Coordinates of C-alpha atoms in Angstrom, one line a residue:
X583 CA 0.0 0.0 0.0
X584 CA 1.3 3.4 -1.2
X585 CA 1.1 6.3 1.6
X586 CA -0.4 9.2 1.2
X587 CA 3.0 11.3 1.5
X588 CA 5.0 9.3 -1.0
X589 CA 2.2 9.4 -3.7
X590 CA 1.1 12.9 -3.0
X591 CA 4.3 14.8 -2.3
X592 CA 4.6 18.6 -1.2
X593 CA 2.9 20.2 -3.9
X594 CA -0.1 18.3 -3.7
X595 CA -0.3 18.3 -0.1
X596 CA 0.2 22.4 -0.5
X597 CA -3.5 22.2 -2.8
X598 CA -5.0 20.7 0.3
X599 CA -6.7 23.0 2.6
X600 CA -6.4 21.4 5.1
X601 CA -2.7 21.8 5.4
X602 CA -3.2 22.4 8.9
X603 CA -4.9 19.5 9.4
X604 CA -2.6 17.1 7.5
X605 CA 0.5 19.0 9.3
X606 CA -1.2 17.9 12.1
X607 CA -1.8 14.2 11.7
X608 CA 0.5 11.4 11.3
X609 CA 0.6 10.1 7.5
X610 CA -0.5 6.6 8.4
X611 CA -3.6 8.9 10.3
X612 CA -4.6 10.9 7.4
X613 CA -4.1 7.9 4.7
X614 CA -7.1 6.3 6.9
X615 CA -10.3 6.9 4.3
X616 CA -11.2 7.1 1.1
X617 CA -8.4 9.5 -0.1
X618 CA -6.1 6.6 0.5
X619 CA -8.6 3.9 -0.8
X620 CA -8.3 5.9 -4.2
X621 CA -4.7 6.5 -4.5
X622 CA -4.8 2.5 -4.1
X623 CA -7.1 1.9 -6.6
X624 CA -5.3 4.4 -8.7
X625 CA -8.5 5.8 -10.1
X626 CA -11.0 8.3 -8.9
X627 CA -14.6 7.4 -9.9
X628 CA -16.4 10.7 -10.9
X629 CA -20.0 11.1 -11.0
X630 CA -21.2 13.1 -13.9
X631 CA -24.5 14.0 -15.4
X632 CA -23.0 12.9 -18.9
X633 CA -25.4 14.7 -21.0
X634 CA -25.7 18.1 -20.0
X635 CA -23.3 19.9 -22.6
X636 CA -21.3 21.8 -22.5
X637 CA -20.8 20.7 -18.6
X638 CA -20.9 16.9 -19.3
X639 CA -21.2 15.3 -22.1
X640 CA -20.3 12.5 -24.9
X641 CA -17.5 13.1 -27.5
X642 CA -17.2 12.2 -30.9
X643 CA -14.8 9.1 -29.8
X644 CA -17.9 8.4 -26.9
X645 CA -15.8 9.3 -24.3
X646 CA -17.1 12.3 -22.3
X647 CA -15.8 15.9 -22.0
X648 CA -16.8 19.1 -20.7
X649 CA -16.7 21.5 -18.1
X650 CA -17.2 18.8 -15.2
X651 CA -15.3 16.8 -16.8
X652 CA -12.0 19.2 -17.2
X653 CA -12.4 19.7 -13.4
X654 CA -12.7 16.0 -12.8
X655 CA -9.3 15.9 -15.1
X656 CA -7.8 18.4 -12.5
X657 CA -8.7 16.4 -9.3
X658 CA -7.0 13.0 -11.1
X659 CA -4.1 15.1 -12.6
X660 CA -3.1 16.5 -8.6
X661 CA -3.9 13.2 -6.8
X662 CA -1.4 11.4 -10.0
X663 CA -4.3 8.7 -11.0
X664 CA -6.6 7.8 -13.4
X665 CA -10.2 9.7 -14.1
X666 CA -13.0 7.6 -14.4
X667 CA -16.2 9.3 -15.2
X668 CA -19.4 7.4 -14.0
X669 CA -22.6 8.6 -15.9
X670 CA -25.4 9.4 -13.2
X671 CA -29.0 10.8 -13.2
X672 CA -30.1 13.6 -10.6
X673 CA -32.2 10.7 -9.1
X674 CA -29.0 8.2 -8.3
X675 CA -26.2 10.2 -8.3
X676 CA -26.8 10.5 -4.2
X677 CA -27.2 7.6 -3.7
X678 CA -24.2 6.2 -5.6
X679 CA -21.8 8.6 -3.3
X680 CA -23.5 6.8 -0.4
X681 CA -23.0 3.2 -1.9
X682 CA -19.5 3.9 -2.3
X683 CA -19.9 3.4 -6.5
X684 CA -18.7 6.8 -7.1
X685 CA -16.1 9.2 -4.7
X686 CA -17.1 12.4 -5.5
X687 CA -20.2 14.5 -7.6
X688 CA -19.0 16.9 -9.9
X689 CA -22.4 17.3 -11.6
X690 CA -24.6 20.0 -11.8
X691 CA -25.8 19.6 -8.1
X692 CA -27.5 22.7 -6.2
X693 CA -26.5 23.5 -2.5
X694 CA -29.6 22.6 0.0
X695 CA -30.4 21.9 3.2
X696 CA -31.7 18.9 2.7
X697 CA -28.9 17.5 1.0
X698 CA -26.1 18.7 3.2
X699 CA -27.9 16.3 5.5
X700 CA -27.2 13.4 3.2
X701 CA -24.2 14.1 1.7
X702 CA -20.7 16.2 2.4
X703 CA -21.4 19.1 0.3
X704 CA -18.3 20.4 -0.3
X705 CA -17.6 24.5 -0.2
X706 CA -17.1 27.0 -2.2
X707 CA -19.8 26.2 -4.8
X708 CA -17.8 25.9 -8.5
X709 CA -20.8 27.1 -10.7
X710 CA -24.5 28.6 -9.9
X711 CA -27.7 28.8 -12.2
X712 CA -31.0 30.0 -11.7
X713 CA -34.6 29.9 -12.9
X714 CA -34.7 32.1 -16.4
X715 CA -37.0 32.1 -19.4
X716 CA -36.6 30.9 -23.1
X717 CA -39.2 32.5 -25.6
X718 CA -39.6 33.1 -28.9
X719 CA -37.3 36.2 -29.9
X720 CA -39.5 39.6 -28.9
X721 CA -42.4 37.4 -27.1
X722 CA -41.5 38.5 -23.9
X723 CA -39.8 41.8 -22.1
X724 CA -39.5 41.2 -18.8
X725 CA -40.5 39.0 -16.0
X726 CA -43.8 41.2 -15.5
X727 CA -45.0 40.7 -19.1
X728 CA -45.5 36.8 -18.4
X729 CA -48.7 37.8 -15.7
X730 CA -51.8 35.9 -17.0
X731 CA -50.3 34.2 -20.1
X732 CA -49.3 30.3 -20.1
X733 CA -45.8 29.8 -19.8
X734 CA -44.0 25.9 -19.8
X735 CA -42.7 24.6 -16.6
X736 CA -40.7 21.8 -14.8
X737 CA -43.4 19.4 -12.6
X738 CA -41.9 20.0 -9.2
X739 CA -39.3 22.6 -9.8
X740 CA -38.7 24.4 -6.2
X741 CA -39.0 28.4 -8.0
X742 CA -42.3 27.3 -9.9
X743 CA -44.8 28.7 -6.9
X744 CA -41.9 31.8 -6.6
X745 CA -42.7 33.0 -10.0
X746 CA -46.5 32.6 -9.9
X747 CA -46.7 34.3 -6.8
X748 CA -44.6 37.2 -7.7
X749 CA -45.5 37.2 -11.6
X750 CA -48.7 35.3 -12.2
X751 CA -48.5 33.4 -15.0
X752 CA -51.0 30.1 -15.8
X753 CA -48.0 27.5 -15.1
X754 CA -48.8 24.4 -17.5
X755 CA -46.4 22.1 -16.1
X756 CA -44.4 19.2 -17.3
X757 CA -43.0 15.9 -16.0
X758 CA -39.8 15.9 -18.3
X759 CA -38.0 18.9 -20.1
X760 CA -38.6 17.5 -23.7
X761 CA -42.2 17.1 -23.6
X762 CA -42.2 21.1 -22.1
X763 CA -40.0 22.3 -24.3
X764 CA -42.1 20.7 -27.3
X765 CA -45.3 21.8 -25.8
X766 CA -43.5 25.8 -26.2
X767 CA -42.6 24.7 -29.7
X768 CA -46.4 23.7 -30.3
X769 CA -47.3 27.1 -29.2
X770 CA -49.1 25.7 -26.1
X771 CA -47.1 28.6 -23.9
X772 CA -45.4 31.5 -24.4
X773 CA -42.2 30.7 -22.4
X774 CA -40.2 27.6 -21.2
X775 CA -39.6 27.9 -17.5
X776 CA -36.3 26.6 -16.6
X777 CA -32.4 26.6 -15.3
X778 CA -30.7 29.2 -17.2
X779 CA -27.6 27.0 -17.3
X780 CA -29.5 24.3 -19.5
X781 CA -31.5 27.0 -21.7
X782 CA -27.9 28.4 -22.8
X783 CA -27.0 25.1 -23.9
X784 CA -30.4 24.8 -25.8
X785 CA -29.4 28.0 -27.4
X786 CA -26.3 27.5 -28.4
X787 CA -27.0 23.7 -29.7
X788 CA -28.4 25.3 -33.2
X789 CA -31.7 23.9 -32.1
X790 CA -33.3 26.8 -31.1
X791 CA -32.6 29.7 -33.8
X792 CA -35.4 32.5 -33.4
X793 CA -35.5 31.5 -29.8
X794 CA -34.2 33.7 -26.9
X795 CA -33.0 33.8 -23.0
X796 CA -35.1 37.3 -22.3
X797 CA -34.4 38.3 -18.8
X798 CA -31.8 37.5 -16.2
X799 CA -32.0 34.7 -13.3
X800 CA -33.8 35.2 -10.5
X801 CA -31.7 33.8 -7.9
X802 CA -28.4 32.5 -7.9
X803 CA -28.6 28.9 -6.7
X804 CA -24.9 27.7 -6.3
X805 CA -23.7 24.1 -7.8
X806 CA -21.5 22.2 -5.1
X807 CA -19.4 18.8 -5.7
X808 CA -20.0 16.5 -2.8
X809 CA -18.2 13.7 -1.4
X810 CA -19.6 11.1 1.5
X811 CA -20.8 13.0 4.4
X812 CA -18.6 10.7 6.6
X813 CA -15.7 11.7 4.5
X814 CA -16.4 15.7 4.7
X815 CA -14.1 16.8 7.4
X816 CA -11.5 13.9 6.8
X817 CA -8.7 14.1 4.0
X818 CA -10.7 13.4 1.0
X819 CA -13.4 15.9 1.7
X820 CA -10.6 18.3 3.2
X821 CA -8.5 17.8 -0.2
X822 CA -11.7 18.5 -2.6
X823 CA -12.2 21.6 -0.3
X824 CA -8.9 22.9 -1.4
X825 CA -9.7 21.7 -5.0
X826 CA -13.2 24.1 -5.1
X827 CA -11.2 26.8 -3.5
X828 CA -8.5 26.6 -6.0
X829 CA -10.9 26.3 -9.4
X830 CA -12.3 30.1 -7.8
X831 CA -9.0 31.5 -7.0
X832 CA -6.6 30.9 -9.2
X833 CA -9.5 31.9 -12.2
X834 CA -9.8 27.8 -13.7
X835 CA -13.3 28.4 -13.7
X836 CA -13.5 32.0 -15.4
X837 CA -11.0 29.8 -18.1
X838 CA -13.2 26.9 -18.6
X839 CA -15.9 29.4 -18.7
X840 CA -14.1 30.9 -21.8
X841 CA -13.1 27.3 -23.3
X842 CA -16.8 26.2 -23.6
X843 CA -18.3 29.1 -24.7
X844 CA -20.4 30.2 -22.0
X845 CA -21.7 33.5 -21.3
X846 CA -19.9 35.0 -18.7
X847 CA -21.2 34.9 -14.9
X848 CA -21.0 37.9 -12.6
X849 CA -20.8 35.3 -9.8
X850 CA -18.4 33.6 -11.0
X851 CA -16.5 36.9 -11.4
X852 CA -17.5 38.1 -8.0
X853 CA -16.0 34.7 -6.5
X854 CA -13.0 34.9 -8.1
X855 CA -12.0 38.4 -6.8
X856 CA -13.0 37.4 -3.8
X857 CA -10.9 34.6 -3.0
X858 CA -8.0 35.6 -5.2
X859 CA -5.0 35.9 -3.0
X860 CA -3.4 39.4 -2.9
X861 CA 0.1 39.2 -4.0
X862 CA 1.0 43.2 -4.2
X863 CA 2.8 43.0 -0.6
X864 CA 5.4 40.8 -2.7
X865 CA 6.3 43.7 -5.0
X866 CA 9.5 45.0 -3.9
X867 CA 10.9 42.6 -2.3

């Protein structure tokens, strides 16, 4: 069995946040976990939403790449092993971190309540979305001109009772995203209530020419990797800790962001100025 010291060495051991932590701990104490069970294996099992472009998704050669999947790259590529992204739905990918089939989500997950008490959500957040609008082009202003007039929606989505009680549309809801999306193709509403992250990929997939994302989010809702609650405050969540904080401070994601083609985020921006370490005392010296 490899320890953690030999395989990781000092600049790895510098991306952990927990520094402190490790500085503090005997190596054969902190290779306890699944940190060390991975550098065993020699591969980290990723779980990834796998068709969700441009965050996740197949290649040309079926393998999958993306946003998610360049940061997946970046944990393998510091710990020195082998990616292995393992496609998972919203409805499993929880329950695979608990089952042990996958060591860490990396896809598209929101921050709650209710699953930090499942999981060991893992801070900062690496992306946000929030609930937008997709209409046809010059169908719709502003969030006020949707009062009264049917507009698409996701069956069950947490901001759908939000927006009719502080816009009042006639919500005609939907149990999947392709039959709502085809109902605002029919011309059964005006609008397609949804996550702005998956209505920019809609737009820019060619799909949806004459179509448009009228107004801004309104909320940010942050996306969080997660590992197993047990594992939160132990090595491997301590060393994914350092990973998120990383992504935001040395600008990875505002690059990725760039890469893929997505329209920039004032929140990502915001987090990246304010976790960006200032160097300007080093001038001079």
């Amino acid at each position: 069995m490899k320890s953690i010291a030999k395989v990781l060495g000092l600049p790895v051991l510098a991306a952990l946040a927990g520094a402190t932590f490790l500085g503090a701990t005997a190596p054969a104490q902190a290779a306890d976990g699944r940190l060390q069970e991975i550098l065993d294996r020699g591969t980290v099992r990723v779980g990834v939403l796998g068709a969700f472009k441009p965050w996740s998704f197949p290649s040309t050669d079926g393998t999958q790449e993306g946003i998610e999947i360049d940061l997946a790259k970046s944990v393998a590529d510091t710990l020195g092993v082998d990616l292995e992204p393992v496609v998972v739905t919203s409805a499993n990918r929880m329950q695979f971190l608990q089952q042990g089939k996958i060591d860490v989500i990396i896809g598209g997950m929101y921050d709650t309540a209710e699953r930090r008490k499942i999981i060991g959500i893992i801070e900062p957040a690496y992306w946000t979305s929030g609930p937008t609008l997709m209409a046809k082009e010059g169908a719709i202003a502003s969030w006020e001109d949707i009062k009264d007039k049917p507009i698409c929606a996701k069956q069950g989505a947490n901001y759908n009772k939000q927006v009719q009680r502080e816009y009042g549309p006639r919500l005609v809801a939907f149990t999947g995203n392709t039959e709502g999306k085809a109902a605002l193709r029919a011309g059964k509403c005006v609008a397609w209530l949804y996550d702005d992250a998956s209505i920019m990929a809609d737009l820019a997939s060619g799909e949806w020419d004459g179509y448009e994302m009228p107004v801004s989010v309104l909320f940010n809702n942050p996306w969080a990797s997660a590992v197993p609650i047990e594992e939160l405050d132990k090595p491997w969540g301590v060393f994914m800790t350092g990973m998120a904080y990383r992504w935001q401070a040395d600008g990875k994601l505002l690059e990725l962001e760039k890469k893929w083609g997505v329209k920039p985020s004032d929140w990502l921006a915001e987090q990246h100025k304010r976790l960006e370490w200032d160097e300007s005392y080093l001038d001079g010296q």
